[in-house]
mmCIF file of C-alpha atoms and ligand atoms in Angstrom:
data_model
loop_
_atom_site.group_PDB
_atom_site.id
_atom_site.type_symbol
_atom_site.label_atom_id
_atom_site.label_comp_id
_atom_site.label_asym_id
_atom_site.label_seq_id
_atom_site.Cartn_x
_atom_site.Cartn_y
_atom_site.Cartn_z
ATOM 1 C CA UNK A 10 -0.436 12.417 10.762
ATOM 2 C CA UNK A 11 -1.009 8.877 11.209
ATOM 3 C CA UNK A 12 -0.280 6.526 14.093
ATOM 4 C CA UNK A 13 3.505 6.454 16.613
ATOM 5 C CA UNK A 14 3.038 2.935 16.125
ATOM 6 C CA UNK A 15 2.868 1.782 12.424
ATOM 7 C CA UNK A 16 1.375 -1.384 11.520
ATOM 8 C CA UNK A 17 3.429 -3.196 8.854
ATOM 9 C CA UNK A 18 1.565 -3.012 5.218
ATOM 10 C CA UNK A 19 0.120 -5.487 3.553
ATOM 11 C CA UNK A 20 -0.769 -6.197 -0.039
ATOM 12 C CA UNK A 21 -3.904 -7.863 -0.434
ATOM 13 C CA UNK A 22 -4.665 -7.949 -4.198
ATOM 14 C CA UNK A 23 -8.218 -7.483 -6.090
ATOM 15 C CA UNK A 24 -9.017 -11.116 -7.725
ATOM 16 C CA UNK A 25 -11.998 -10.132 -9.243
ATOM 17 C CA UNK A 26 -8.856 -7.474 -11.225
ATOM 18 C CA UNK A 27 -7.223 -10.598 -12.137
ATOM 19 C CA UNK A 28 -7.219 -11.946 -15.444
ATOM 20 C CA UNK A 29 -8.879 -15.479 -15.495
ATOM 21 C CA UNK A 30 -7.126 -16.668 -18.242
ATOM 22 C CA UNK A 31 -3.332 -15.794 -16.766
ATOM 23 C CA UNK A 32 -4.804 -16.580 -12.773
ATOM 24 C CA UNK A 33 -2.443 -19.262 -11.946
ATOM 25 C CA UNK A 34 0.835 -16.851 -12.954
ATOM 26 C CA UNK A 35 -0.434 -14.652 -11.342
ATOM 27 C CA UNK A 36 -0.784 -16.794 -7.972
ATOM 28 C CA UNK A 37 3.256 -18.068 -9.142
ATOM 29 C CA UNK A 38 3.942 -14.136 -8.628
ATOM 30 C CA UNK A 39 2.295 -13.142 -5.284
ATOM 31 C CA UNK A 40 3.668 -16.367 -3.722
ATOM 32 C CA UNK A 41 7.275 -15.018 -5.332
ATOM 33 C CA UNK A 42 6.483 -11.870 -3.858
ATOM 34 C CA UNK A 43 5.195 -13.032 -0.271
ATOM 35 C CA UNK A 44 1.604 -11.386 -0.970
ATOM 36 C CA UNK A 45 0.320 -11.576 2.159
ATOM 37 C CA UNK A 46 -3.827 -11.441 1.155
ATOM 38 C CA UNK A 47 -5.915 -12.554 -1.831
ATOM 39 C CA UNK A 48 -9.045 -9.819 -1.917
ATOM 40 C CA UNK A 49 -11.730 -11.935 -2.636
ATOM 41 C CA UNK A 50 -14.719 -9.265 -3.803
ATOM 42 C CA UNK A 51 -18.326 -11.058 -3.660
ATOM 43 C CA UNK A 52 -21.387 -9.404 -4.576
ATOM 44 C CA UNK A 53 -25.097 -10.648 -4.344
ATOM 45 C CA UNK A 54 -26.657 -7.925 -6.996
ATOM 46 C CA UNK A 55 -28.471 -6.605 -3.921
ATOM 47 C CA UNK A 56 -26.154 -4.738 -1.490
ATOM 48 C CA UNK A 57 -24.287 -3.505 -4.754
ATOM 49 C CA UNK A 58 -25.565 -3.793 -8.195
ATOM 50 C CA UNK A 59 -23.090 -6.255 -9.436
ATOM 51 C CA UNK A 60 -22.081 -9.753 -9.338
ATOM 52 C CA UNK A 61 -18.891 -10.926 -8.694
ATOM 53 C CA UNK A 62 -16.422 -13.922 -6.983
ATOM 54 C CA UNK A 63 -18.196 -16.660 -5.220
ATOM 55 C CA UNK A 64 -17.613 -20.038 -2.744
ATOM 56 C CA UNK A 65 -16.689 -22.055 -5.461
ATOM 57 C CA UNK A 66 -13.609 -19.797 -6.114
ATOM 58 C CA UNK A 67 -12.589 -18.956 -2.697
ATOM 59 C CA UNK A 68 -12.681 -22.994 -2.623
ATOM 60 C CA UNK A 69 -10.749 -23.520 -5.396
ATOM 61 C CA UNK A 70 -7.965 -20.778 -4.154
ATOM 62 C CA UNK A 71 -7.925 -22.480 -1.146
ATOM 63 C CA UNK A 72 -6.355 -25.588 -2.650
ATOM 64 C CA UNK A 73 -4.368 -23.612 -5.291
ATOM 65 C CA UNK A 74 -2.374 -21.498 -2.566
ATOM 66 C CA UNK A 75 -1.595 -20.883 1.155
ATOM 67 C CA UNK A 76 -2.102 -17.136 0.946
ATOM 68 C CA UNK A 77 -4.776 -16.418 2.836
ATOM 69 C CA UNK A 78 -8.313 -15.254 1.816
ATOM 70 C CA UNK A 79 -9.787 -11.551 2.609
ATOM 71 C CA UNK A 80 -13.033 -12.084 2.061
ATOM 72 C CA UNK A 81 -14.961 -8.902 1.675
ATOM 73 C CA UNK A 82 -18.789 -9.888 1.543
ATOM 74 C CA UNK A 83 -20.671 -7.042 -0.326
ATOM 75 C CA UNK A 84 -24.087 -9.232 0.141
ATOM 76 C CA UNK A 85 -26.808 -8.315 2.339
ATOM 77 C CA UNK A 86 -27.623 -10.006 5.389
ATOM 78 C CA UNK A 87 -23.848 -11.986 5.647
ATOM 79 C CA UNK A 88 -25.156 -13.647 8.585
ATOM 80 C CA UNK A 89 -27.275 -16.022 6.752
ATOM 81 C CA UNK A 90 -24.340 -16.449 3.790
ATOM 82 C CA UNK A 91 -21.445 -16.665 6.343
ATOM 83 C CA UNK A 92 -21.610 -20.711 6.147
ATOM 84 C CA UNK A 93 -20.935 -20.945 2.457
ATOM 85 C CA UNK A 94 -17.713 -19.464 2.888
ATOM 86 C CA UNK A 95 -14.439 -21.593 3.797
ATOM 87 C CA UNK A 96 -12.300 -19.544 5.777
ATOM 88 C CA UNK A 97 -10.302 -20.046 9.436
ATOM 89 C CA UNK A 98 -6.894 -19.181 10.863
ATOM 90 C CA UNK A 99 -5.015 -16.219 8.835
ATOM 91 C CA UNK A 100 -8.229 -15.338 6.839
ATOM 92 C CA UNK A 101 -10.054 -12.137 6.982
ATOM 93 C CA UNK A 102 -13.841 -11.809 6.199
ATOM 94 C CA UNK A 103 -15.234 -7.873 5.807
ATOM 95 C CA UNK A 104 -19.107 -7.529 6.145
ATOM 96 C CA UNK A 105 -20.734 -4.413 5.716
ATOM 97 C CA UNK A 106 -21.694 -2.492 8.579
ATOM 98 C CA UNK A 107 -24.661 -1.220 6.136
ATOM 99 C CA UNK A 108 -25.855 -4.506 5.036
ATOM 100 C CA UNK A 109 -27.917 -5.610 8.074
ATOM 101 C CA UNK A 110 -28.737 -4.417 11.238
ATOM 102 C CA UNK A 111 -26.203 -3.680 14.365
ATOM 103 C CA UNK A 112 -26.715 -6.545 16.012
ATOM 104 C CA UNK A 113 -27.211 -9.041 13.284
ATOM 105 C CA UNK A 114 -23.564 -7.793 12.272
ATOM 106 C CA UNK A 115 -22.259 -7.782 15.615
ATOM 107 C CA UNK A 116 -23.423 -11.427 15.870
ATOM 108 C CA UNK A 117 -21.746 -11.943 12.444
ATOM 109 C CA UNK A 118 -18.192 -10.611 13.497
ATOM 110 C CA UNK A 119 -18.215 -12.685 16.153
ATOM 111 C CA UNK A 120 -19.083 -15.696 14.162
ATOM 112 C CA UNK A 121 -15.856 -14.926 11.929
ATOM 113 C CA UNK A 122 -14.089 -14.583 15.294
ATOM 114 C CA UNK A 123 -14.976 -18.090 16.571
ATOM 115 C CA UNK A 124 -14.442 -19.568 13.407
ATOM 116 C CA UNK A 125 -10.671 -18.548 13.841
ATOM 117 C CA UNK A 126 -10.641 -15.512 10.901
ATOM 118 C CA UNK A 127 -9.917 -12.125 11.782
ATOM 119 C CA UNK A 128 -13.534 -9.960 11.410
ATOM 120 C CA UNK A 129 -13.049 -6.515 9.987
ATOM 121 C CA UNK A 130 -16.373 -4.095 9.238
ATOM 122 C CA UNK A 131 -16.335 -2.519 6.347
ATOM 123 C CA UNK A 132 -17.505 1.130 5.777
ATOM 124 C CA UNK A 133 -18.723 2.960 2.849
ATOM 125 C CA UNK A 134 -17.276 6.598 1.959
ATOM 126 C CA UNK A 135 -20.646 8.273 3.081
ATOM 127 C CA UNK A 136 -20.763 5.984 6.325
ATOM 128 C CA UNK A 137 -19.441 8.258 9.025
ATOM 129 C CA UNK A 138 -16.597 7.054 11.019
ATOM 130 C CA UNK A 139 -17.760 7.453 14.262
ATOM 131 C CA UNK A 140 -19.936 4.031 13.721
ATOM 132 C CA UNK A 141 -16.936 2.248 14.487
ATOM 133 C CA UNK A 142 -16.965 3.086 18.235
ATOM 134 C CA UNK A 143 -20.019 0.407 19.056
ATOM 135 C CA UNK A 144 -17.638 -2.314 17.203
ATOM 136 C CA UNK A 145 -14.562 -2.205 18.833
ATOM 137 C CA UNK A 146 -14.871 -5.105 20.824
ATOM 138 C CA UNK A 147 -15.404 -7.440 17.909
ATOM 139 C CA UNK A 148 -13.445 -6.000 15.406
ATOM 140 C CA UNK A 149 -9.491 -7.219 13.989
ATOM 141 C CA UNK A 150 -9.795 -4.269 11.487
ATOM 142 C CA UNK A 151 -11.817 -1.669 9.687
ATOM 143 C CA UNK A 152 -12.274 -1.744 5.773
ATOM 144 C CA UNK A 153 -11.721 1.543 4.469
ATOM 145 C CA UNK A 154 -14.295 1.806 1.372
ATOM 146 C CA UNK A 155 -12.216 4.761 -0.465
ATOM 147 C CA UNK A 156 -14.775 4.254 -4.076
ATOM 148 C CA UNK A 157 -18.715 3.289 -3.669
ATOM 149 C CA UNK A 158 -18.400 -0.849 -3.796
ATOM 150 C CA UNK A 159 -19.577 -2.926 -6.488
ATOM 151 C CA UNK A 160 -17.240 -1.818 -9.175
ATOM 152 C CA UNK A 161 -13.377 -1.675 -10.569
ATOM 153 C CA UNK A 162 -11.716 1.239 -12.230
ATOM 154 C CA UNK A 163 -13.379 3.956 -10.113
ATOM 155 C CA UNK A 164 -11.476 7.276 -8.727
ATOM 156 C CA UNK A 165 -11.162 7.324 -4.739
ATOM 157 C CA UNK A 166 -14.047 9.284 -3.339
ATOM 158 C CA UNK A 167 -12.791 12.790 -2.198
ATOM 159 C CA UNK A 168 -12.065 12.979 1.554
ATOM 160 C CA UNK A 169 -10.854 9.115 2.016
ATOM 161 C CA UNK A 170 -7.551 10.297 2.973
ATOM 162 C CA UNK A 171 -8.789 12.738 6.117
ATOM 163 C CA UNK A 172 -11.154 9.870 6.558
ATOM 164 C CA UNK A 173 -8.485 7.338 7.183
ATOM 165 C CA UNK A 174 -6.756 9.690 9.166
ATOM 166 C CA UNK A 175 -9.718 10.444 11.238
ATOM 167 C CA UNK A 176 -10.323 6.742 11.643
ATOM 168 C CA UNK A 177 -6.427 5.864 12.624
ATOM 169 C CA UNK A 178 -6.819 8.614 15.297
ATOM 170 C CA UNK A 179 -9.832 7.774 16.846
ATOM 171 C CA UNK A 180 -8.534 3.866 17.400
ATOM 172 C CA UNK A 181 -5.192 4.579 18.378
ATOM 173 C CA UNK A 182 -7.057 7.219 21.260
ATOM 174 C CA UNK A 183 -9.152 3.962 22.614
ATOM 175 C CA UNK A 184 -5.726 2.117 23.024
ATOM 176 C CA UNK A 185 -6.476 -0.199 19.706
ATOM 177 C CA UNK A 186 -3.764 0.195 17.581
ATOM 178 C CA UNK A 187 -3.425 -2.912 16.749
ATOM 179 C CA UNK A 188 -6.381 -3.001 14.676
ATOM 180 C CA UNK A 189 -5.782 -2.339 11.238
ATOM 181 C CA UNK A 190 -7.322 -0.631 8.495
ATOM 182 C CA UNK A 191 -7.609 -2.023 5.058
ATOM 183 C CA UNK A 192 -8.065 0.736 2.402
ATOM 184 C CA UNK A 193 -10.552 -0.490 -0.778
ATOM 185 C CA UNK A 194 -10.471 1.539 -4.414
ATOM 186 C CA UNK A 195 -8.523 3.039 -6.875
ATOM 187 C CA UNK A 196 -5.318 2.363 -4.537
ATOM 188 C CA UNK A 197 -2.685 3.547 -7.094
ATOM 189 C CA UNK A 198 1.313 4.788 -6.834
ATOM 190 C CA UNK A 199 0.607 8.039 -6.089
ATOM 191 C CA UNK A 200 -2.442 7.913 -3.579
ATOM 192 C CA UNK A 201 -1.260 4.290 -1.687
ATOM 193 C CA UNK A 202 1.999 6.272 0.018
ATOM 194 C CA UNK A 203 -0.349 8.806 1.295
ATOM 195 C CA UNK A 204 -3.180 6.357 2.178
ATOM 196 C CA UNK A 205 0.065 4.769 4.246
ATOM 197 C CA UNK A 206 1.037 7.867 6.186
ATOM 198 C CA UNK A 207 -2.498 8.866 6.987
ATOM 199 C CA UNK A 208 -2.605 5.937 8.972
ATOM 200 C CA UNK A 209 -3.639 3.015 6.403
ATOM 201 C CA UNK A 210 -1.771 -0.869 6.470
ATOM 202 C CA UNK A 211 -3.480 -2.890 3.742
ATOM 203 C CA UNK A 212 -3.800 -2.481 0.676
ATOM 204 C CA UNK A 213 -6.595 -3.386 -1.445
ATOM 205 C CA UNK A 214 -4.515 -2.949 -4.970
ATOM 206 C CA UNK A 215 -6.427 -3.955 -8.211
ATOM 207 C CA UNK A 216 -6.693 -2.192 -11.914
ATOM 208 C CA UNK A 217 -5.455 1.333 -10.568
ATOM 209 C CA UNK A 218 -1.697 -0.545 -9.660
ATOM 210 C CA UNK A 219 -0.994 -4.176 -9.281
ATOM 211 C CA UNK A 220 -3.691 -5.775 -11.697
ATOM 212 C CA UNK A 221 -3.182 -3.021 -13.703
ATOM 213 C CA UNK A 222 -0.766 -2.727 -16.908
ATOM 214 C CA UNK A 223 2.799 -4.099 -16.654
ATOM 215 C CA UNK A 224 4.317 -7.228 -15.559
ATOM 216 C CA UNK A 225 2.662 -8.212 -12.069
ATOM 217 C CA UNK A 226 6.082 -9.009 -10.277
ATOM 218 C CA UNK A 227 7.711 -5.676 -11.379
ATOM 219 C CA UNK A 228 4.145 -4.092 -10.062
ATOM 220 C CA UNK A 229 4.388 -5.432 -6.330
ATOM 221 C CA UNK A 230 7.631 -4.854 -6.087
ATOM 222 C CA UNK A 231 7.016 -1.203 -7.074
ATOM 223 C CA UNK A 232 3.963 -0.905 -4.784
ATOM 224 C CA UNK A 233 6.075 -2.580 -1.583
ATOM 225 C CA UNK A 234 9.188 0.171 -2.333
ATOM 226 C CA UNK A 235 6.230 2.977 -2.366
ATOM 227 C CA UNK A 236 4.787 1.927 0.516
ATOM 228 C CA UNK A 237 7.811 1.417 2.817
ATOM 229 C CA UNK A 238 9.228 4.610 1.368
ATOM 230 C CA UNK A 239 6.364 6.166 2.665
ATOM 231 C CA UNK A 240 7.189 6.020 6.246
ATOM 232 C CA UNK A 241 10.157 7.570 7.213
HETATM 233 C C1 DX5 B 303 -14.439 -2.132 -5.474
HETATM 234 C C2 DX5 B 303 -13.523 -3.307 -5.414
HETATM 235 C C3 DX5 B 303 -12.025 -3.142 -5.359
HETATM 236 C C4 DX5 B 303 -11.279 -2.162 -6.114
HETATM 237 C C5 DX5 B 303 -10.624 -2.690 -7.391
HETATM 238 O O1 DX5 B 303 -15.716 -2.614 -5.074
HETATM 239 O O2 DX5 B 303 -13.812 -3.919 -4.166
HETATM 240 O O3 DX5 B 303 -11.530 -4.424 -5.545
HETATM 241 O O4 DX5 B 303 -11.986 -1.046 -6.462
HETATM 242 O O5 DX5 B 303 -9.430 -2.004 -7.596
HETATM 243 P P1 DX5 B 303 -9.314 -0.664 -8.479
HETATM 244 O O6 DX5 B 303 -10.152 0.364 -7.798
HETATM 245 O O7 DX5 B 303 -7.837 -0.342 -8.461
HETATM 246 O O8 DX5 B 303 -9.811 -0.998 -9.866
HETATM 247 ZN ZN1 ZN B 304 -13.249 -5.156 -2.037
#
């Protein structure tokens, strides 16, 4: 189960989780914690039917904080959005491999690329995995949908887990283990260790764990022990 050669996890947690009025504690805690993402969710009330974070937060983060952004663009055709964005070195930016057509997305992963970001495609639970094989070339990572996008406070979609396995599988066989895959949804205590050994290393962790109830500090620090616990 899972890949010889383990990526180290990251926690990447879901802003759009965050309580706006308590943001800039929370920011004080993942840099205490060495949080090594901020997931940025945006949403264009097409692709998904919701509306979410936009540029003029990702802007603002950027001057708040050094963590970097991951930038997962629920919009449709990212390609003609990609600009508003600020992102470079250290960033990641997610576009849909659903949201336009092969080679429009293509084109847009290597955009991200050029810009200096890491480009990941992201997949929804009923998108099978074998898409993945055309992007290999232009891809840093995969994100894992594990709920249907567009919403907090779901339950992962039955399957994810085989699904990540699957996925971890079929890019360590094409000798690309070094891409990673970022698991999205309902990421809680009990399911993130076995999202880990099925082959998963970051974590999109939001109202199910980290954003959840508690104090935010004592949260990551009980996510991190889960997660390196998991791997023995
Ligand atoms: C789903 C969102 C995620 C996540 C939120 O579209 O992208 O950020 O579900 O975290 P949970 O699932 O724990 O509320
Ligand atoms: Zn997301």
């Amino acid at each position: 189960m899972g890949s010889d050669i383990m990526l180290e996890s990251s926690i990447s947690p879901s802003l759009m989780c965050a309580d706006i009025f308590s943001l800039n504690e929370i920011i004080e805690d993942f840099e205490l914690n060495n949080i090594e993402y901020l997931h940025i969710d945006v949403m264009d009330g097409s692709f998904v039917p919701n509306f979410c974070l936009g540029t003029d937060y990702c802007r603002r983060l950027k001057k708040r904080t050094a963590i970097p952004l991951d930038i997962h663009l629920m919009v449709t055709e990212p390609l003609k959005k990609l600009e508003c964005f600020p992102f470079g070195n250290g960033d990641i930016v997610s576009v849909h491999h659903e949201s336009d057509s092969f080679q429009n997305t293509v084109d847009t992963l290597k955009l991200i690329k050029s810009k200096g970001a890491k480009p990941f495609i992201a997949v929804n639970p009923d998108t099978p995995a074998d898409i993945l094989s055309a992007y290999l070339d232009c891809i840093d990572g995969v994100l894992l949908m594990t709920v249907y996008p567009g919403f907090a406070g779901q339950q992962m979609v039955p399957g994810s887990l085989e699904k990540i396995e699957r996925v971890r599988a079929f890019l360590d066989s094409a000798g690309k283990e070094n891409i990673s895959i970022e698991v999205d949804g309902n990421v809680n205590y009990e399911k993130a260790p076995l999202m880990r050994q099925h082959g998963a290393d970051i974590f999109v962790v939001g109202t199910s764990s980290v954003l959840g109830p508690g104090n935010t500090g004592d949260n990551i620090r009980k996510m991190r022990n889960l997660l390196d616990g998991a791997i023995k």
